[in-house]
CSV table of C-alpha atoms and ligand atoms in Angstrom, one decimal:
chain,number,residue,atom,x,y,z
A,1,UNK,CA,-2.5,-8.5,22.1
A,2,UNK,CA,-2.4,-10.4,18.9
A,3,UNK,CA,-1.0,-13.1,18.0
A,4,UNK,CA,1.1,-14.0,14.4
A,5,UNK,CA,-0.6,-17.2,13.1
A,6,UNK,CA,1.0,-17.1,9.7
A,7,UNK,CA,4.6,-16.0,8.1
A,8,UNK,CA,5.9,-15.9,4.7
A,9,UNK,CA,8.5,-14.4,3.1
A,10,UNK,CA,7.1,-13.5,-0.4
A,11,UNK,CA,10.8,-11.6,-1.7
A,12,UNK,CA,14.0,-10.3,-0.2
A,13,UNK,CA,11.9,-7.7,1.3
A,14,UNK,CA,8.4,-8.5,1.7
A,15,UNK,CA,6.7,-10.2,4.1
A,16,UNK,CA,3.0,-11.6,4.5
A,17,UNK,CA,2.0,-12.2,8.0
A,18,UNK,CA,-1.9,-13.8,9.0
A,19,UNK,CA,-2.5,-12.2,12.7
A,20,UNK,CA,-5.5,-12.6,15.0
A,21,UNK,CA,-7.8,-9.7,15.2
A,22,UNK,CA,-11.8,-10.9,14.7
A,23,UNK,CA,-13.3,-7.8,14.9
A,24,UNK,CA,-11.2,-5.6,12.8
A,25,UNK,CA,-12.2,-8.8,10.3
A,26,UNK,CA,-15.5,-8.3,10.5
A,27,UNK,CA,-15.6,-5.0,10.4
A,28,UNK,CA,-13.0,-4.0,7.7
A,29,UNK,CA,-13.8,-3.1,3.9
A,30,UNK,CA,-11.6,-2.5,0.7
A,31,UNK,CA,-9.1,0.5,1.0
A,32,UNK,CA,-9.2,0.3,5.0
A,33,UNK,CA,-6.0,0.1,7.2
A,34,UNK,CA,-4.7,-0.3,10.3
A,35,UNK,CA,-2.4,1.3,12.8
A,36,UNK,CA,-0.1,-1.4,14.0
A,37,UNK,CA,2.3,-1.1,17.5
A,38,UNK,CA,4.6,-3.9,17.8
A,39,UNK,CA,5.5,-3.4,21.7
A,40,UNK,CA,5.3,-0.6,23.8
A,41,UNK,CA,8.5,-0.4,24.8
A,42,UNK,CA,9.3,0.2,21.1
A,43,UNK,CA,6.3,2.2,20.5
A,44,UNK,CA,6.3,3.6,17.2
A,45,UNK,CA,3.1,3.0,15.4
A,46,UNK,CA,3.0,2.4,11.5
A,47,UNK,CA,-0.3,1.9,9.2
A,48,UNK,CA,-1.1,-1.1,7.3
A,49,UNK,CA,-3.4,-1.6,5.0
A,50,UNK,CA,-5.7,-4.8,4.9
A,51,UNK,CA,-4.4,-6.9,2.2
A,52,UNK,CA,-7.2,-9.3,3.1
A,53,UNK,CA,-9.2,-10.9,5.9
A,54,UNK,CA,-11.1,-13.8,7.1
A,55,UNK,CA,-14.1,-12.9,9.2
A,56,UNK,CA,-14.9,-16.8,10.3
A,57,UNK,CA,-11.3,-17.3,11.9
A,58,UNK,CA,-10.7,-13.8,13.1
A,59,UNK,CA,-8.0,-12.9,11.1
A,60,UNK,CA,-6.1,-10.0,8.6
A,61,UNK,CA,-3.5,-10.7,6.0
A,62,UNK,CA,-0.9,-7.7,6.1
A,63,UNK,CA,2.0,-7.5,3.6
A,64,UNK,CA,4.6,-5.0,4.3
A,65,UNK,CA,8.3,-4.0,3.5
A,66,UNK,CA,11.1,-3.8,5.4
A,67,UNK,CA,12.2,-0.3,4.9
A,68,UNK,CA,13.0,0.6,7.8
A,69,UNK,CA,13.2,-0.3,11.7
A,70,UNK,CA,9.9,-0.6,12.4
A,71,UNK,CA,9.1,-2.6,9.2
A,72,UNK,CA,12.7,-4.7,10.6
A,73,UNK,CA,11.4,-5.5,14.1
A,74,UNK,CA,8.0,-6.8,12.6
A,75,UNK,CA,9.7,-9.4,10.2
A,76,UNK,CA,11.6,-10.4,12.8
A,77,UNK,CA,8.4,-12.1,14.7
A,78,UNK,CA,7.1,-15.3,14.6
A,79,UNK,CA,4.7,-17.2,14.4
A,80,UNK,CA,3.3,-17.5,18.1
A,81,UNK,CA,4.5,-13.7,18.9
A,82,UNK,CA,1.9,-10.9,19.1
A,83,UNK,CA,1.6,-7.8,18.1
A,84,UNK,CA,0.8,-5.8,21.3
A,85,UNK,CA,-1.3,-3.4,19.8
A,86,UNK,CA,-4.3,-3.3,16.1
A,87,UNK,CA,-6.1,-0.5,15.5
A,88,UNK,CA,-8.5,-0.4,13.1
A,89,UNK,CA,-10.0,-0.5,11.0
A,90,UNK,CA,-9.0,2.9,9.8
A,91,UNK,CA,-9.9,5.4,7.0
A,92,UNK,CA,-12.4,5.4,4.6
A,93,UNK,CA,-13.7,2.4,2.2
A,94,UNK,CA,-12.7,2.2,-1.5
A,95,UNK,CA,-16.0,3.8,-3.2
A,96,UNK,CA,-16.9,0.8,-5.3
A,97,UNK,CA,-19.1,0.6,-7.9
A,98,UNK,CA,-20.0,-0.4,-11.3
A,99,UNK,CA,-17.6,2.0,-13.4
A,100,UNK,CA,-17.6,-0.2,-16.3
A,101,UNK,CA,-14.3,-0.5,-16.9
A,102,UNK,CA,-11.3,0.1,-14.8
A,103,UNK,CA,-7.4,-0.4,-14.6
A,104,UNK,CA,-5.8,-1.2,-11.6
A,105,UNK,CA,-2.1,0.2,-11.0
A,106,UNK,CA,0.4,-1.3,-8.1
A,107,UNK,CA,3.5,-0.7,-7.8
A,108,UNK,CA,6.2,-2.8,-5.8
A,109,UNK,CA,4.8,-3.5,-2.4
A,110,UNK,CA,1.7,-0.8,-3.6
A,111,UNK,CA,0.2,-4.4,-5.1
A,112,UNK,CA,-0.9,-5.8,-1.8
A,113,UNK,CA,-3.2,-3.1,-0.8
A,114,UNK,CA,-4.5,-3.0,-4.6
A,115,UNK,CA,-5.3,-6.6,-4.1
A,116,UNK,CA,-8.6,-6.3,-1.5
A,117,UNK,CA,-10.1,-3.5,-4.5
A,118,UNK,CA,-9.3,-5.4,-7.4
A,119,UNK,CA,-11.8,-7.9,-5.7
A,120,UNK,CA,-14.5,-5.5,-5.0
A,121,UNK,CA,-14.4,-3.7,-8.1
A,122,UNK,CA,-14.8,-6.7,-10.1
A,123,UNK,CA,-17.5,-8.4,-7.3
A,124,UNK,CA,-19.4,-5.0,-8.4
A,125,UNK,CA,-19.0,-6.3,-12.0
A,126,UNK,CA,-16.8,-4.0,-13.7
A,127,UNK,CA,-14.1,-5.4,-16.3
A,128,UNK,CA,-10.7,-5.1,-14.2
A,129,UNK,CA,-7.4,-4.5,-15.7
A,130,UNK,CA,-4.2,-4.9,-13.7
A,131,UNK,CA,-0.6,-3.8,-14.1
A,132,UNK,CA,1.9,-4.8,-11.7
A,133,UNK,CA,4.8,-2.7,-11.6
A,134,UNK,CA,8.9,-4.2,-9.7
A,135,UNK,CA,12.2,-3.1,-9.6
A,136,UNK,CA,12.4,-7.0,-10.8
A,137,UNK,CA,11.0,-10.4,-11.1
A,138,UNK,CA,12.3,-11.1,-7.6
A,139,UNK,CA,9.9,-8.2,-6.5
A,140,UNK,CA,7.0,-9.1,-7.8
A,141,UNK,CA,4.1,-10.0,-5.7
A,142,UNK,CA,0.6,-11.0,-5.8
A,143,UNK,CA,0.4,-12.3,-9.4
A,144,UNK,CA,-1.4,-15.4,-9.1
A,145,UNK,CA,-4.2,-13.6,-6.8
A,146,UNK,CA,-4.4,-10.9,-9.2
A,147,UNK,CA,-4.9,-13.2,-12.1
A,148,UNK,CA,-7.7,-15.0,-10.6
A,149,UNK,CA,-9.9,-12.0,-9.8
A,150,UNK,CA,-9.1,-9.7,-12.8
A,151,UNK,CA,-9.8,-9.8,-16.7
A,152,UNK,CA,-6.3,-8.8,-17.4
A,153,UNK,CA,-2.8,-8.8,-15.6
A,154,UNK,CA,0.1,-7.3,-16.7
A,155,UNK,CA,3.3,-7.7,-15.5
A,156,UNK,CA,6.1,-5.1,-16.0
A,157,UNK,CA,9.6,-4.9,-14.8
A,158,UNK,CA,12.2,-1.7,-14.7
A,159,UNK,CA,15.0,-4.4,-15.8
A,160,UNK,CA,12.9,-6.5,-18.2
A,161,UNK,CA,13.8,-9.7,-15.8
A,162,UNK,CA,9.7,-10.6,-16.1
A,163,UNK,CA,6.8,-9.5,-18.0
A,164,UNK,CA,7.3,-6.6,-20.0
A,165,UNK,CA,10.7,-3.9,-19.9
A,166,UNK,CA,9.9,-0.5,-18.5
A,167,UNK,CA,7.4,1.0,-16.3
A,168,UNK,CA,3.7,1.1,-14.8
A,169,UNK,CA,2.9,4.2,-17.1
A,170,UNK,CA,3.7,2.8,-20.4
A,171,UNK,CA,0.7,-0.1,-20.4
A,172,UNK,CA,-1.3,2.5,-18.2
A,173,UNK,CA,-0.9,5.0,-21.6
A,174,UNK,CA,-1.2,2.1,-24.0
A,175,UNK,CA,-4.9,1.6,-22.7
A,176,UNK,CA,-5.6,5.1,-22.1
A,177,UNK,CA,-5.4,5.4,-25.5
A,178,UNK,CA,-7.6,2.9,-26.6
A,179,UNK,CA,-10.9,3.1,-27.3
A,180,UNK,CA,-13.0,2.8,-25.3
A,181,UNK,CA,-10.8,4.1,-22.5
A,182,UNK,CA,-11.0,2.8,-18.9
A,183,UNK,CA,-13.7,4.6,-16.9
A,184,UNK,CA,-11.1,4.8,-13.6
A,185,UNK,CA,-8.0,4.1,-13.0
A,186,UNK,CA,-6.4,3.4,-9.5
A,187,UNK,CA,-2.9,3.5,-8.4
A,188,UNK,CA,-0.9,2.4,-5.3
A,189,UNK,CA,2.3,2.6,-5.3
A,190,UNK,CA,5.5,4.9,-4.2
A,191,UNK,CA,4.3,8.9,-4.9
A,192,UNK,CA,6.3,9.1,-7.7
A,193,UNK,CA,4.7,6.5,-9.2
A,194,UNK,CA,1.5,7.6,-8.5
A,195,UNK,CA,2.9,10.9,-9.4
A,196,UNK,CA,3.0,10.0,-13.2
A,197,UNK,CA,0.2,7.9,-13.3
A,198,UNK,CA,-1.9,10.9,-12.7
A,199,UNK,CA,0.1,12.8,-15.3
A,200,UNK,CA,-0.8,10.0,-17.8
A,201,UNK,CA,-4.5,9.7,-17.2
A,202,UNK,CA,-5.1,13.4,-17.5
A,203,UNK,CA,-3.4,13.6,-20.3
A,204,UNK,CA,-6.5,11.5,-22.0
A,205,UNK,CA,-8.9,12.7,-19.6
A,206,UNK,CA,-9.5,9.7,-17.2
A,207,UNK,CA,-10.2,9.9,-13.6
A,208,UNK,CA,-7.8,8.7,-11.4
A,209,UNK,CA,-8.0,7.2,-8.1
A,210,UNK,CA,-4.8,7.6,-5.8
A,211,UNK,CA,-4.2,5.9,-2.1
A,212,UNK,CA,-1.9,7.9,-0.6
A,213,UNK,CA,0.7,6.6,2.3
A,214,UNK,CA,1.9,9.6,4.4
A,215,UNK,CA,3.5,9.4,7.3
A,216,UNK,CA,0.5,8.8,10.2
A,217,UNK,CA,1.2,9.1,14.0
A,218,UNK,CA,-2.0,8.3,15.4
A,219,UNK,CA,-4.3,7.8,12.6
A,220,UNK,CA,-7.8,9.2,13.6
A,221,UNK,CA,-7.2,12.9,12.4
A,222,UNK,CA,-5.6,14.0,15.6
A,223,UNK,CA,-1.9,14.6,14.9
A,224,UNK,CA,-1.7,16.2,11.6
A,225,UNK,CA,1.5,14.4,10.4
A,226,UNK,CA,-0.7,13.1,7.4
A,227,UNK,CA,-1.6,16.4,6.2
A,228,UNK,CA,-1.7,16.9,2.1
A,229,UNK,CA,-3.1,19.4,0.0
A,230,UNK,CA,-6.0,18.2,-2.6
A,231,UNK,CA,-6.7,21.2,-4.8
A,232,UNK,CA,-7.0,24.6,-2.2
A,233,UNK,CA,-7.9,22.2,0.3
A,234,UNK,CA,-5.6,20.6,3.4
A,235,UNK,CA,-6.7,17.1,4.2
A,236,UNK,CA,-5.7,14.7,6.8
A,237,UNK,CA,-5.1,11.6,5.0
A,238,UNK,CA,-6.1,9.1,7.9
A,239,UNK,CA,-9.3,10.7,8.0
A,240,UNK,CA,-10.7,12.1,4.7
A,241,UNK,CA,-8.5,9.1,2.8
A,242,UNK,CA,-6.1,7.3,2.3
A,243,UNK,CA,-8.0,7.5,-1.2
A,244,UNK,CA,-8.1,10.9,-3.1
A,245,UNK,CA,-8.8,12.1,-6.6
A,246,UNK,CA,-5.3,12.1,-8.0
A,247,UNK,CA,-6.0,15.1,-10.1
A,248,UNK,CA,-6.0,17.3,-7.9
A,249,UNK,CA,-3.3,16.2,-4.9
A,250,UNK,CA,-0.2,18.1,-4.4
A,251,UNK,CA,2.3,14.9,-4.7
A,252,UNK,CA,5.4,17.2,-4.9
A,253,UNK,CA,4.6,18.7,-1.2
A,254,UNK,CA,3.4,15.1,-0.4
A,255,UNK,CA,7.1,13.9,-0.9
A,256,UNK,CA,8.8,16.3,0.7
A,257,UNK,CA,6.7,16.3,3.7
A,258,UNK,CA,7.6,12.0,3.8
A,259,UNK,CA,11.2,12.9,3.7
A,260,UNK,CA,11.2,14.8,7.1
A,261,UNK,CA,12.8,12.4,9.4
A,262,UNK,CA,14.8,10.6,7.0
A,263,UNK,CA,18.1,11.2,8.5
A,264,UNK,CA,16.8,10.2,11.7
A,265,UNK,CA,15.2,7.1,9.8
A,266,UNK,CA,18.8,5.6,8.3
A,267,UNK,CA,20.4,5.7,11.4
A,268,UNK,CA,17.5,3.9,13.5
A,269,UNK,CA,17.3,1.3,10.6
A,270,UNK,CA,21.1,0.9,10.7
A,271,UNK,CA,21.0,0.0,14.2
A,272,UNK,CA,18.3,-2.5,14.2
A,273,UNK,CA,19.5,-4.0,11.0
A,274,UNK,CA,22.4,-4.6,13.5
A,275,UNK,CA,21.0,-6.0,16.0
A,276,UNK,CA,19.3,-8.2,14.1
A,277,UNK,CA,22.3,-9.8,12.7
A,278,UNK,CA,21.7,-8.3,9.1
A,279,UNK,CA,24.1,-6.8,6.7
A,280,UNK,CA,24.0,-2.9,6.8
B,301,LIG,P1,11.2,4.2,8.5
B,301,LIG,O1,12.7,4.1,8.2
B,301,LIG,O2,10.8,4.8,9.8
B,301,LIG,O3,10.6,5.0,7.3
B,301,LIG,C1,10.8,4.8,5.9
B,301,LIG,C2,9.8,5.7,5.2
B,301,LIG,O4,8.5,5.3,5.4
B,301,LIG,C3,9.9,7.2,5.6
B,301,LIG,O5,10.8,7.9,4.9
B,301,LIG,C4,8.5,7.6,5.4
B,301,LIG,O6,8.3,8.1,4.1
B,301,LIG,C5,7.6,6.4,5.7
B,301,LIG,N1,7.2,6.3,7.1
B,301,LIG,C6,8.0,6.3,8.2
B,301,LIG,N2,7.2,6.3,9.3
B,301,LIG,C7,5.9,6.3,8.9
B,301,LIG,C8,4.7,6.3,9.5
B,301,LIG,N3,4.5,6.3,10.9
B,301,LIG,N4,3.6,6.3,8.8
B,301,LIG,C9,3.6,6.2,7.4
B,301,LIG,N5,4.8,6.2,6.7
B,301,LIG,C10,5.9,6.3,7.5
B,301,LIG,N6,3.7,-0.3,3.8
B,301,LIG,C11,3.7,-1.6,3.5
B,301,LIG,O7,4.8,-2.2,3.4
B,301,LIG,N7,2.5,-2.3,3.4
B,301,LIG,C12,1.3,-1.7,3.5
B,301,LIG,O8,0.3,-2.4,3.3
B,301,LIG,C13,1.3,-0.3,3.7
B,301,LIG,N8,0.1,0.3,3.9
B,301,LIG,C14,0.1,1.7,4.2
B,301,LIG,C15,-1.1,2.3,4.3
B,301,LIG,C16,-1.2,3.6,4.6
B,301,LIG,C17,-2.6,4.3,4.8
B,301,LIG,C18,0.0,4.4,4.8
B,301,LIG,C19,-0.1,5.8,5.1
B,301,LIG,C20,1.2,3.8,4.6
B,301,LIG,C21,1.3,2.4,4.3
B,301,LIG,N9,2.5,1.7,4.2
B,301,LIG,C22,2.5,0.4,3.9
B,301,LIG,C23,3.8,2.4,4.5
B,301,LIG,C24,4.3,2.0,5.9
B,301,LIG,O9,3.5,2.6,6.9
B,301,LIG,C25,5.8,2.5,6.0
B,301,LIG,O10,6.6,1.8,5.1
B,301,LIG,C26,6.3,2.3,7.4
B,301,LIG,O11,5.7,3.2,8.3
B,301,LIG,C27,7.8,2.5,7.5
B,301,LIG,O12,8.2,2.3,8.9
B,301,LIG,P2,9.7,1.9,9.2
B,301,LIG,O13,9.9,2.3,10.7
B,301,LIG,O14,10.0,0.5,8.9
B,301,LIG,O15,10.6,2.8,8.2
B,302,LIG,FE1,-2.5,12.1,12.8
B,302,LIG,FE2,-3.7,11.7,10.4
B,302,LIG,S1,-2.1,10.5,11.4
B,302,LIG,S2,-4.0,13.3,11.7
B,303,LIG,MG1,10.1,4.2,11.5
C-alpha cells in the first residue's frame, strides 16, 4: 500500500501526485519507472516514470495524463488514498555523462519524465538546452523547474498561445544547425514526435536519445507487450530501455503495435469517464 500525500492538478489533463514509497526513493535514478496498480480489483497495471523523488521523506513525484481509464481512476484519488500496489524502480538509468552540450526535447506530458535528466545531465556539467513542446499554453508543464536547472528553455506552442508558434522540431533544427552543434539530443514525447526529432538530428548527424513508452504489462521482460525493433534487433523495452538510440528504432511498427487495443480502450475510458461524473 501507498498512500497519496500530495495532489495537484497542473492542466485540464495533468496531474502531479507525491506518494509514499521510501525505497523505490532511494533506490531510483534518472530515466527509471515504475509499474503502478491502483487496486486489485481493477487490476490493470500502467508505467510511470519518476518525475522526481525525495529519499529523506520516502517519497516519488509522478505526473501523468488522463488518457484513459486507468489514467481516470488515478486522478480521481486523494490525498489520504493509496495506491495498492509500486513497483519499481524499473528499467535502465539515463547514461549520463559529460557530453558537452546537449538539447533536451519534451513533448506535452513527455516534459515530466525529461525533468529528472535534465537535472543529471547538467549535475554532470554539460550546457543543457530545453524545448518544451504543447498543444497550448494551457498544456504546458514544468517550465519554472526546467528554467532553474537548464542554460536554456524554450517554449513552443502548436497554436502560438505561448512561447513560440509551431513545433518541437523547428528550434530542435535551428540549433542543429548551429555551430557548434549539440553533442546529444534527447526526446520524450508522443512517437510521432520523437518520430521527427530523430528525422531532424540525422539529418545534421547528431545522436539522438529516445525514451520510448510502449505498452508494458508486467514490466520486468516477461510478457513481451513492450517489444520494438532497434535496427535487426527485437528489444523489450521494460528491460533493455525505456531509452534507445533513436536512430536506429522502428517508430512506425512502434505505433502501430500501441494502437492494438484502442477500440477496447475508448469504450473502457467512456465508461469510467461516466462513472466519474465527467463529460464523455
Ligand atoms: P488507455 O486508454 O488504456 O490507453 C491509452 C493509450 O496509452 C493506449 O492507446 C496505449 O498507447 C497506451 N497504453 C495503454 N495501456 C498501456 C500500458 N499498460 N502501458 C503503456 N502504455 C499503455 N504517461 C504519463 O502520463 N506519465 C508518465 O510519466 C509516463 N511514463 C511512462 C513511462 C514508460 C516507460 C511508459 C512505457 C509509458 C509511460 N506513460 C506515461 C504512458 C502511460 O503508461 C499510459 O498513458 C497509460 O498506461 C495509459 O493508461 P490508461 O488506462 O489511462 O489509457
Ligand atoms: Fe512485459 Fe516488457 S512489459 S516484457
Ligand atoms: Mg488502460
Amino acid at each position: 500500500m501507498n498512500r497519496i500525500i500530495e495532489k495537484k492538478q497542473l492542466s485540464a489533463e495533468v496531474f502531479e501526485m507525491v506518494v509514499e514509497a521510501p525505497r523505490i526513493a532511494i533506490a531510483r535514478r534518472a530515466g527509471q519507472f515504475v509499474m503502478i496498480q491502483i487496486d486489485t480489483e481493477w487490476g490493470e497495471r500502467i508505467p510511470l516514470t519518476i518525475a522526481d523523488a525525495d529519499a529523506e521523506r520516502g517519497t516519488l513525484t509522478l505526473v501523468f495524463q488522463t488518457v484513459g481509464a486507468t489514467t481516470h481512476r488515478l486522478a480521481a484519488k486523494t490525498p489520504g488514498a493509496c495506491i495498492e500496489n509500486i513497483l519499481g524502480p524499473l528499467g535502465n538509468p539515463t547514461h549520463i555523462q559529460n557530453f558537452g552540450s546537449v538539447i533536451c526535447v519534451g513533448g506535452g506530458i513527455g516534459v515530466a519524465p525529461l525533468f529528472p535528466i535534465v537535472q543529471a545531465m547538467k549535475d554532470a556539467g554539460n550546457h543543457v538546452s530545453v524545448i518544451i513542446g504543447a498543444r497550448n499554453k494551457d498544456l504546458v508543464i514544468f517550465e519554472d523547474r526546467m528554467r532553474r536547472f537548464a542554460d536554456e528553455v524554450i517554449v513552443i506552442t502548436d497554436d502560438g498561445s505561448y512561447g513560440k508558434k509551431g513545433v518541437v522540431t523547428i528550434p530542435l533544427k535551428e540549433h542543429c544547425a548551429a555551430t557548434p552543434k549539440p553533442n546529444l539530443a534527447v526526446a520524450i514525447g508522443p512517437p510521432i514526435m520523437m518520430k521527427f526529432c530523430e528525422k531532424t538530428t540525422a539529418e545534421f548527424d547528431v545522436p539522438i536519445m529516445v525514451s520510448l513508452n510502449t505498452i508494458m504489462i508486467d514490466g520486468t521482460g516477461m510478457c513481451g507487450g513492450c517489444r520494438v525493433t532497434v535496427g535487426d534487433e527485437t528489444k523489450f523495452v521494460c528491460v533493455d530501455g525505456p531509452e534507445f538510440d533513436g536512430h536506429h528504432v522502428d517508430f512506425d511498427n512502434m505505433m502501430l503495435r500501441m494502437r492494438s487495443y484502442r477500440e477496447r480502450e475508448t469504450a473502457d475510458r467512456h465508461k469510467c469517464r461516466l462513472e466519474l461524473g465527467l463529460e464523455v
